[in-house]
XYZ file of C-alpha atoms in Angstrom:
558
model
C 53.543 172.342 174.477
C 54.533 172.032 178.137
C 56.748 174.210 179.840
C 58.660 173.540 182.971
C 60.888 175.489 184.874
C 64.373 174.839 186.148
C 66.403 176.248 188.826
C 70.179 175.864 188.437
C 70.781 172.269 189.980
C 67.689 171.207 188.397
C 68.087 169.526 184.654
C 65.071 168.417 182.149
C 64.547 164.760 181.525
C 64.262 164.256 177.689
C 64.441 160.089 178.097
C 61.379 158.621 179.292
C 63.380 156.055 181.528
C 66.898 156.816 183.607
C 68.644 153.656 184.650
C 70.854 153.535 187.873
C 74.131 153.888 186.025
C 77.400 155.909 186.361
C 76.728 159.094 184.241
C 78.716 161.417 181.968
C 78.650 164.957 182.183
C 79.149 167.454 179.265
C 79.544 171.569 180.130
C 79.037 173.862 177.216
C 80.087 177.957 178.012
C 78.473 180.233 175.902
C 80.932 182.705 176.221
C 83.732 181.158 175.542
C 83.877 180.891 171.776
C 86.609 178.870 170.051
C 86.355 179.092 166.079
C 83.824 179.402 163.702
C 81.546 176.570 162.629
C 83.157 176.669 159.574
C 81.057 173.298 157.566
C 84.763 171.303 156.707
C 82.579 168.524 156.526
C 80.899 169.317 153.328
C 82.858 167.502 151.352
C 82.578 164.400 149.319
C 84.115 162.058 147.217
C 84.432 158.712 145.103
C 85.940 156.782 142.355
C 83.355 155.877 140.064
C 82.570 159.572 137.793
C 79.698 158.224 136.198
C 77.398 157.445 138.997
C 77.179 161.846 139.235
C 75.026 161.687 136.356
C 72.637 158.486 136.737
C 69.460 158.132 138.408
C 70.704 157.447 142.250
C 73.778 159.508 142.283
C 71.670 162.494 141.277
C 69.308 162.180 143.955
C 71.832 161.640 146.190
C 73.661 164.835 145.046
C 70.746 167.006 145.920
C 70.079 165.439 149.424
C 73.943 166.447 150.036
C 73.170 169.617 148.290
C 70.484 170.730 150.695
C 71.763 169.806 153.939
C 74.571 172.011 153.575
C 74.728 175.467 154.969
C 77.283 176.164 151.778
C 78.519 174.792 148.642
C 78.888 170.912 149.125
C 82.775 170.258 147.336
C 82.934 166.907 145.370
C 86.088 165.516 144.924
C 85.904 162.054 141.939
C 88.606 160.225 139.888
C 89.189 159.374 136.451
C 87.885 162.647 135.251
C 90.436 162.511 132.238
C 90.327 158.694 132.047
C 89.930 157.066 128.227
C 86.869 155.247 127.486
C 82.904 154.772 126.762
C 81.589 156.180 129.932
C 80.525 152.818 131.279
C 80.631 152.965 135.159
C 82.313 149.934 137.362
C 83.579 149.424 140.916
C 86.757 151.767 140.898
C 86.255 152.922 137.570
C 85.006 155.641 135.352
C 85.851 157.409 131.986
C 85.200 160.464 130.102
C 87.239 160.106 126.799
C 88.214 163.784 127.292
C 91.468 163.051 125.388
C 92.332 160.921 121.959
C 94.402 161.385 119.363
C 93.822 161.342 115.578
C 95.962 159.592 113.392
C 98.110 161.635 112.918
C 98.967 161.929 116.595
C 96.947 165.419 116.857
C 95.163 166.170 120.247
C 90.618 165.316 119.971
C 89.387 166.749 123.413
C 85.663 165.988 124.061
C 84.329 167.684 127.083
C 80.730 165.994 127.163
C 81.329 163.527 130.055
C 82.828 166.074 131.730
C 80.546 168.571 131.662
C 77.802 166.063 132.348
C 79.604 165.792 135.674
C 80.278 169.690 136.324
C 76.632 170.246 134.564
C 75.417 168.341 137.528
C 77.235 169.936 140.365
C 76.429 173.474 139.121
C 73.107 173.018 139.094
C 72.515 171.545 142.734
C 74.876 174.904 143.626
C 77.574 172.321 144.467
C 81.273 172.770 143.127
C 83.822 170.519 141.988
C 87.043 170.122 143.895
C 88.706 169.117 140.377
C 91.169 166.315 140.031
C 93.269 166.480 137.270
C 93.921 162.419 136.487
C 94.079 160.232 135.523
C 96.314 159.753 132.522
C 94.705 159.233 129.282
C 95.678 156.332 127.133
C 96.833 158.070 124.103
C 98.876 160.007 126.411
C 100.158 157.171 128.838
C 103.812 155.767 128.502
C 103.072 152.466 129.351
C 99.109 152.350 127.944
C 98.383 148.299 127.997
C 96.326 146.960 129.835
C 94.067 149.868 130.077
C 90.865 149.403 131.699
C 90.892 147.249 134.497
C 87.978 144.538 135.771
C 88.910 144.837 139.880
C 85.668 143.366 141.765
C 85.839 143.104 145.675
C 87.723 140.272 147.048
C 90.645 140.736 143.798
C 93.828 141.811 144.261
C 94.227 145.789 144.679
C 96.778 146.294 142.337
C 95.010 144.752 139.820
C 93.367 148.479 139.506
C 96.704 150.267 138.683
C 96.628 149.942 135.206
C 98.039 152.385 132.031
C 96.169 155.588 133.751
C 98.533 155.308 136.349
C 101.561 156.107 134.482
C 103.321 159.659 133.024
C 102.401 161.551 130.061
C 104.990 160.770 127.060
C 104.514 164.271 126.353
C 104.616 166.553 129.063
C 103.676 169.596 126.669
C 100.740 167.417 125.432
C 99.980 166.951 129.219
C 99.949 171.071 129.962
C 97.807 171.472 126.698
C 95.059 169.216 127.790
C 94.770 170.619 131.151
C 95.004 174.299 129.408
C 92.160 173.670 127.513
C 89.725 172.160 129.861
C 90.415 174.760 131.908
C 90.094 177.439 129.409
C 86.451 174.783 128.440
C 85.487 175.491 132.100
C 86.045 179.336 131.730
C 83.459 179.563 128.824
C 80.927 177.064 129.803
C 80.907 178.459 133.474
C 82.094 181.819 133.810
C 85.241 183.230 135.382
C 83.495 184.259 138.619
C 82.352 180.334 138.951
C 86.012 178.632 138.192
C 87.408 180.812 140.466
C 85.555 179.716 143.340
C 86.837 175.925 142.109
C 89.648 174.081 143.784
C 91.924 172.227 141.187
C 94.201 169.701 142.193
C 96.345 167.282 140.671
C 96.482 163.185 140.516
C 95.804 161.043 143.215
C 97.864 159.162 145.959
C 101.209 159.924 143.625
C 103.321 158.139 146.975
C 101.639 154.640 146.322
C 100.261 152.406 143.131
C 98.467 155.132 141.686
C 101.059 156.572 140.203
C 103.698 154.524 138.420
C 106.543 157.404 137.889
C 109.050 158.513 140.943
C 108.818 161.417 142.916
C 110.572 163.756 140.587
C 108.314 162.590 137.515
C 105.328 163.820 139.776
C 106.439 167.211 140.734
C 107.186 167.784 136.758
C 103.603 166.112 136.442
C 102.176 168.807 138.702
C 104.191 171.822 137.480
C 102.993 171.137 133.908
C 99.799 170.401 135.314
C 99.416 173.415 137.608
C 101.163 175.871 134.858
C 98.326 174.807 132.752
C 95.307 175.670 135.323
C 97.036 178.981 135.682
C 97.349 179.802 131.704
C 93.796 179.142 131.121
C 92.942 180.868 134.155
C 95.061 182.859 136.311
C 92.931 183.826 139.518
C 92.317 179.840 139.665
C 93.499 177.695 142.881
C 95.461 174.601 142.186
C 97.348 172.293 144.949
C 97.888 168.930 146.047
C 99.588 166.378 146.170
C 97.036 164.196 147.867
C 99.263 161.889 149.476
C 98.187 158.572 151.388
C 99.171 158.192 154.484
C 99.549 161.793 155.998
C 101.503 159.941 159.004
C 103.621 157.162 157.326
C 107.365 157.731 157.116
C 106.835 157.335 152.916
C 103.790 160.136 152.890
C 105.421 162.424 155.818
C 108.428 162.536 152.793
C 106.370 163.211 150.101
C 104.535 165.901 151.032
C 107.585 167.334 152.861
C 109.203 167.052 149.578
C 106.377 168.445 147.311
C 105.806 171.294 149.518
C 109.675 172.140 149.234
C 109.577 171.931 145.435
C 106.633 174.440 145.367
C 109.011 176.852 147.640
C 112.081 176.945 146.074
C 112.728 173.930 143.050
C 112.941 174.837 139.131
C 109.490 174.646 137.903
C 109.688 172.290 135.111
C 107.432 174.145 132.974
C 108.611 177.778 133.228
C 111.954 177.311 134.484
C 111.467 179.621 136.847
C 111.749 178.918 140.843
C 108.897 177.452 142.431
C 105.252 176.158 141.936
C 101.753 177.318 142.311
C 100.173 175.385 145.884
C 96.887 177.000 146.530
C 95.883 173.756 148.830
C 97.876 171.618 150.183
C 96.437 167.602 150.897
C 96.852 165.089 152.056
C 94.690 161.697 152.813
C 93.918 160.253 156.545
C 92.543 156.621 156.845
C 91.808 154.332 159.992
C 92.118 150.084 160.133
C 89.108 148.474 161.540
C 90.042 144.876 161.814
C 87.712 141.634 163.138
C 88.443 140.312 166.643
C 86.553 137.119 167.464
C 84.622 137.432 164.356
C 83.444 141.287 165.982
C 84.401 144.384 163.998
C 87.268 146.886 165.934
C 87.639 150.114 164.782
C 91.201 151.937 164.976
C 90.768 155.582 165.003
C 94.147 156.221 165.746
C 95.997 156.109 162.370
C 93.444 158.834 160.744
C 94.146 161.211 164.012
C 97.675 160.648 163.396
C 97.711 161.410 159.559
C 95.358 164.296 160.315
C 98.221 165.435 163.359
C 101.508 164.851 160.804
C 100.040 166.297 157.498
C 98.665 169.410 159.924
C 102.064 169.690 161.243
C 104.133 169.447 158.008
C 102.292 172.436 156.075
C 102.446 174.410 159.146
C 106.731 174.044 159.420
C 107.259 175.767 156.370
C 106.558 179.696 156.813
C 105.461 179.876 152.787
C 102.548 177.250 153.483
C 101.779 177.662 157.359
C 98.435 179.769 156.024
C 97.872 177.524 152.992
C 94.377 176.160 152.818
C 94.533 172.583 153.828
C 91.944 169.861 152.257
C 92.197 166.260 153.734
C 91.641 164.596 150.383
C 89.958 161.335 152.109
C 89.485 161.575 155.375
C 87.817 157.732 156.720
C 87.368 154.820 158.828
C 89.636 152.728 156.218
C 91.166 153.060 153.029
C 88.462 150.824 150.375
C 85.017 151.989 149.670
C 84.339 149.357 147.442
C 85.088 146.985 149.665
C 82.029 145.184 150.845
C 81.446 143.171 154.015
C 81.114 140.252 151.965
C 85.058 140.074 150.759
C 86.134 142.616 153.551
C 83.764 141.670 157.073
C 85.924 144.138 159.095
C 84.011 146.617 156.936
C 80.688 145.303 158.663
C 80.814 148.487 160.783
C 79.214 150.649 157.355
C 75.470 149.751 157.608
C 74.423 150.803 161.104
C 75.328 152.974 163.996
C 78.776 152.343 164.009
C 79.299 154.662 161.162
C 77.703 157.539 162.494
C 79.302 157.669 165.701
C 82.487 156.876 164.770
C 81.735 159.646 162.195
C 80.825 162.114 164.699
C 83.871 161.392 166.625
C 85.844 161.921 164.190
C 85.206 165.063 162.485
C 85.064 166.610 166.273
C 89.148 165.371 166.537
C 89.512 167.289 163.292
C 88.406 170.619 164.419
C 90.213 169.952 167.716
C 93.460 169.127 165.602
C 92.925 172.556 163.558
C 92.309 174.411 166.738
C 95.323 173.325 168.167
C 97.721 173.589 165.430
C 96.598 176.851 164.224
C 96.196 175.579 160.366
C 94.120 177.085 157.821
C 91.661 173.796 157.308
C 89.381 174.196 154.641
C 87.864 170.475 153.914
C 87.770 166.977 154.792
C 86.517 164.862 151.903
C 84.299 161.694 153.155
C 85.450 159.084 150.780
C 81.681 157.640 150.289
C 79.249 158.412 147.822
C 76.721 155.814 146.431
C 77.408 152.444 144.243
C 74.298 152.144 140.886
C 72.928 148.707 140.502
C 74.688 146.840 143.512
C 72.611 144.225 146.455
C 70.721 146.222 148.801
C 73.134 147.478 151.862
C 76.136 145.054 150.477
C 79.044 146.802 152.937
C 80.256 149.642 150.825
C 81.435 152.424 152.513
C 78.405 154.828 150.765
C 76.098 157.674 152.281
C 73.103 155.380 150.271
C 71.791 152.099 148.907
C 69.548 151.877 146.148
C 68.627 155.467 146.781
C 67.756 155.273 150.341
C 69.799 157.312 152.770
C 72.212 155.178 155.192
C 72.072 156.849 159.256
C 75.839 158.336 158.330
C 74.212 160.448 156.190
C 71.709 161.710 159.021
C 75.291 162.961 161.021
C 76.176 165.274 158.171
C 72.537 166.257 157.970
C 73.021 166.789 162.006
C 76.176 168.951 160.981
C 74.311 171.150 158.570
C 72.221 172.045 161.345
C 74.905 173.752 163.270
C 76.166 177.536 162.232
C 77.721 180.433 163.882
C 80.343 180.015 166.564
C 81.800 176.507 167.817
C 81.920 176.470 171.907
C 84.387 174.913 173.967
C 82.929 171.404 175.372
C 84.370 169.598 178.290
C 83.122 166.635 179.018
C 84.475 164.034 181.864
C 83.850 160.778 179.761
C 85.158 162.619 176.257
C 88.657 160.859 175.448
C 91.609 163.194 175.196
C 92.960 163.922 171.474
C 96.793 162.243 172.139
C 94.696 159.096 173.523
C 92.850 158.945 171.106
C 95.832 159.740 168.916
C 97.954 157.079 170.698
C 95.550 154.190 171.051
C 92.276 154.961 169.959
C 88.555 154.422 171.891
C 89.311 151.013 173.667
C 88.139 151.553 177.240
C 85.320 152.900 178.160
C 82.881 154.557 175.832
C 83.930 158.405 174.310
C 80.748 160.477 174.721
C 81.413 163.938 173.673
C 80.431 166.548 171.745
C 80.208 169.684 169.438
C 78.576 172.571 170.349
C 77.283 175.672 168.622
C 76.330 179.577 169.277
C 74.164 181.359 166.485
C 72.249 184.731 167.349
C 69.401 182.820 169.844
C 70.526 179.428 169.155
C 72.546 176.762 170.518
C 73.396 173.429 168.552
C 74.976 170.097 170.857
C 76.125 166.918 169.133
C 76.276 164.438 170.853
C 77.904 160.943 170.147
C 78.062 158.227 172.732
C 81.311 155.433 170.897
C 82.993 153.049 171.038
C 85.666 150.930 168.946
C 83.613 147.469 169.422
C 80.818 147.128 167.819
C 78.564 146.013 170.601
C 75.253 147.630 171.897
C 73.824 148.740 175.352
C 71.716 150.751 176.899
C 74.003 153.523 176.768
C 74.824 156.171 179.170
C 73.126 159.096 180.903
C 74.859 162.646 179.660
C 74.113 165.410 181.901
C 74.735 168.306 179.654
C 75.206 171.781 181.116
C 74.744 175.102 179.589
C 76.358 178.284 181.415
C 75.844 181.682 180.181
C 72.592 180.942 178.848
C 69.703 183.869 178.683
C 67.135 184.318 181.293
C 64.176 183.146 179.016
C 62.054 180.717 177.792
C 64.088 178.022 175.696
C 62.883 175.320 173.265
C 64.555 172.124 173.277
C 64.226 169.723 170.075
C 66.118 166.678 169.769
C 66.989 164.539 166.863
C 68.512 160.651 167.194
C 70.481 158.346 165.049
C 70.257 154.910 166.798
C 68.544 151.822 166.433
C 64.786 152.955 166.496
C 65.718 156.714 164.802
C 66.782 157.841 161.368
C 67.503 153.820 160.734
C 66.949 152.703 157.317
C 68.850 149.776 157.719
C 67.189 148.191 161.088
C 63.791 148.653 159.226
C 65.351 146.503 156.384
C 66.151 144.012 158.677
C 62.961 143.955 160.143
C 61.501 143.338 156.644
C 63.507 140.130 155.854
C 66.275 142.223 154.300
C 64.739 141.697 151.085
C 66.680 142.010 148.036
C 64.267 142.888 145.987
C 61.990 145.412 148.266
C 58.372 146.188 146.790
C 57.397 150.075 146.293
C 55.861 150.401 149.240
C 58.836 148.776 151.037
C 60.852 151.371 149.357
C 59.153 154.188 150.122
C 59.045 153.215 154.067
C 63.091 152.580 153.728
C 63.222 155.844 151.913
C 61.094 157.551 155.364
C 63.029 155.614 157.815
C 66.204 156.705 156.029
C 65.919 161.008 156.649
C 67.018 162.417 160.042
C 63.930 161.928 162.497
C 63.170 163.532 165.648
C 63.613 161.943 169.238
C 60.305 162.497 171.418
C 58.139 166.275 170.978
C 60.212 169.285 171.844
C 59.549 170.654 174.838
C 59.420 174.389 176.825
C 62.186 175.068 179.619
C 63.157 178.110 181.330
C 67.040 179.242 181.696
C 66.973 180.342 185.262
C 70.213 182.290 186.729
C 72.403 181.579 183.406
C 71.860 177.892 183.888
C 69.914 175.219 181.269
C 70.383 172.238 180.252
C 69.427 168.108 179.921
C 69.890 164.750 180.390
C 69.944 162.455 177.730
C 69.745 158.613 177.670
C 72.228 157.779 174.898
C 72.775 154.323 173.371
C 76.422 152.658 172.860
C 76.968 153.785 169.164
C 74.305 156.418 169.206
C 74.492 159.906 168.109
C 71.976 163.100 169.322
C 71.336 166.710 167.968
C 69.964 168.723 170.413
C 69.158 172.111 169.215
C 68.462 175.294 171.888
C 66.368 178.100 170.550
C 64.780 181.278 171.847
């Protein structure tokens, strides 16, 4: 391995070729520490139930399992939904609740616990939703299961789930005894470190009821959790739109009901809110047949729903979860029927990705919020075209590069370090109007005991490709020693899966050995051979050539 020394103005090269070109600069200060690297990443979610259990979504699991420096959360609808199990786009059942003839409560917990089963055994936990309605339970039941495909109508999804309980005592019984199911299958220690919360997106279609209906929803719902269990967590209200004038409402609404309302259960005042959430999306759109990314409307909905659960002094600690947190609001939605959704195969997705999640813990920082989690809305579709546009972590089992940024994330522990960076947009711009001028190459940076952790994204809202940019990253504070550098890439040539698909014809129908090179080209890959430098007066550091829509880990140890 070579070494080379540096002296203070001096930086290492890590790309093989420097272009003339304006540069950015990046400065990382060891000692000045400004949270913990607390993983709020490691969270997931999606629709479809079913997939946890079947032959992709179970690989998939325990690749998000072990990237993770904790528990990985999954978040996943229709947990309580009536039917045979089948999985479809936007769909899933678990037949958890019928009725007999005679109108008496049948609870069947084998779905379910093929789901929890799953997640308990891969060390992950479930960040439980309690929804949707069953149909024996539902006030308005027909039509029940719905056949939505991309390119329908939306709505056409909101079907007899989405509607109230016509017994709300019914309602509190069923959730009563799954908890109380959880308890025995699981143990008390386990369901206590769960997170239950209730419904889904009660502000839009998803729920068919009015505001009031959903707070005596959630009370029933919450008293419940808390019968069956009373050290349990429950929250919600998961809320789309933490920004919009109808979502700012709700959850200013809920949160007041939970402080000082009648509970309709007990009849006492107030409601349990263990976590409160809320859901943040961004609105890519197509100019001159290019994708755009708008970054703007999650920051803002991140900003608001922060802001709102800090105003009240009963909820200013809470735990907060961002329920969805993503680039836009339909993961189902492929290219095909959505092509502003192009940006989901490639590069785009990481950096933007990247980007994001650093604007979270910036957001947290500065509003002084208890953030717990931000659930990536993207899991994996069974039995769908090879990389079709969904807004998933994998096709057909192989890994997409997104998933290579969380892997990237899991790498990073101990303390988070203030980064300044002269070409790193400012939150309110971003905020305001997005990434629309020049590229935002920033980063993340870590401190753990001799190790130090940089990401490094290099994005932009158009999806266009360059050369990229040289970043000149400085590290103060740094020990007099010997220091290896490793580096690992997500761009075009690195930790690709989808470019090498190209480059094969984009077959449909891959052969094994195809798969197993997509499989290798999908995992996180290193960029060049690490190399030896030594931190002279406090000072260390390296340039990196970074490509528009590329994203870099390097890692500092000693």
């Amino acid at each position: 391995m070579k070494i080379i020394k540096l002296i203070p103005c001096l930086l290492l090269l890590i790309s093989a070729r420097i272009f003339a070109q304006e540069q950015a600069h990046i400065t990382i200060n060891l000692h000045d520490q400004v949270g913990d690297m607390y993983p709020v990443w490691a969270w997931f979610g999606h629709d479809e139930p079913n997939y946890t259990y079947m032959k992709d979504g179970r690989k998939l699991l325990s690749e998000l399992a072990a990237l993770s420096p904790v528990p990985v959360r999954m978040r996943v609808h229709n947990l309580l939904t009536s039917g045979d199990g089948t999985a479809a786009l936007k769909w899933g059942s678990t037949n958890a609740y019928t009725e007999d003839v005679n109108g008496k409560p049948v609870y069947n917990w084998h779905l379910v616990d093929s789901i929890f089963d799953t997640y308990v055994k891969l060390g992950m936990k479930p960040y439980a939703q309690i929804g949707f309605m069953p149909e024996a339970l539902s006030t308005h039941p027909k039509p029940y299961r719905h056949y939505w495909k991309p390119g329908d109508n939306y709505d056409d999804v909101y079907t007899g789930w989405a509607y109230p309980p016509k017994d709300y005592n019914k309602w509190e019984e069923l959730v009563y005894q799954w908890v109380k199911h959880s308890v025995q299958r699981y143990g008390q220690a386990e369901v206590e470190s769960w997170y239950w919360e209730v419904w889904n997106e009660p502000n839009i279609g998803y729920w068919k009821g009015t505001m009031k209906e959903f707070f005596k929803l959630y009370d029933y719902a919450a008293h419940g959790v808390k019968r069956a269990l009373p050290t349990a967590h429950v929250g919600g209200p998961e809320v789309a739109g933490g920004s919009s004038p109808g979502g700012m409402k709700f959850l200013n609404a809920f949160i007041k009901h939970c402080i000082a309302d009648t509970n309709y259960a007990t009849g006492k005042i107030g409601s349990p809110i263990d976590v409160i959430s809320f859901h943040a999306k961004g609105q890519p759109t197509l100019v001159n047949g290019k994708v755009r990314m708008n970054m703007a409307p999650q920051v803002r909905d991140i900003r608001e729903g922060f802001k709102i659960a800090a105003s009240y002094p009963e909820t200013k600690n809470t735990p907060i979860v961002i329920g969805e947190s993503d680039p836009e609001g339909c993961a189902a939605c492929g290219m095909a029927t959505n092509p502003s959704n192009a940006y989901r195969n490639g590069t785009m997705y990481s950096s933007y990705t990247a980007a994001s999640i650093a604007r979270e813990y910036q957001l947290a920082d500065s509003l002084g919020v208890n953030f717990m989690g931000s659930v990536s809305w993207s899991f994996e579709f069974e039995n769908q075209p090879w990389f079709y546009g969904f807004r998933d972590l994998a096709t057909n089992g192989v890994d997409k590069p997104v998933l290579n940024v969380f892997r990237m994330l899991g790498m990073m522990k101990g303390k988070r370090l203030k980064v300044t960076g002269d070409k790193m947009y400012p939150l309110k711009t971003v905020a305001d109007s997005s990434i629309r001028g020049r590229s935002d190459i920033g980063a993340i940076a870590s401190v753990d005991k001799k190790e130090v952790t940089v990401l490094l994204w290099n994005y932009h809202d158009d999806d266009t490709h360059d050369a990229g940019k040289t970043v000149q990253i400085r590290m103060e504070h740094m020990p007099h020693t010997f220091v290896k550098l490793t580096q690992y890439r997500i761009d075009d040539e690195h930790s690709n899966a989808y470019e090498v698909w190209k480059k094969m014809g984009s077959p449909q129908q891959p052969t094994a050995k195809q798969i197993k090179e997509l499989e290798k080209a999908g995992q996180l890959q290193k960029f060049g051979k690490p190399v030896i430098l030594l931190a002279k007066s406090g000072l260390s550091g390296a340039d990196v050539l970074l490509p528009r829509q590329g994203v870099a880990l390097l890692k500092f140890t000693w």
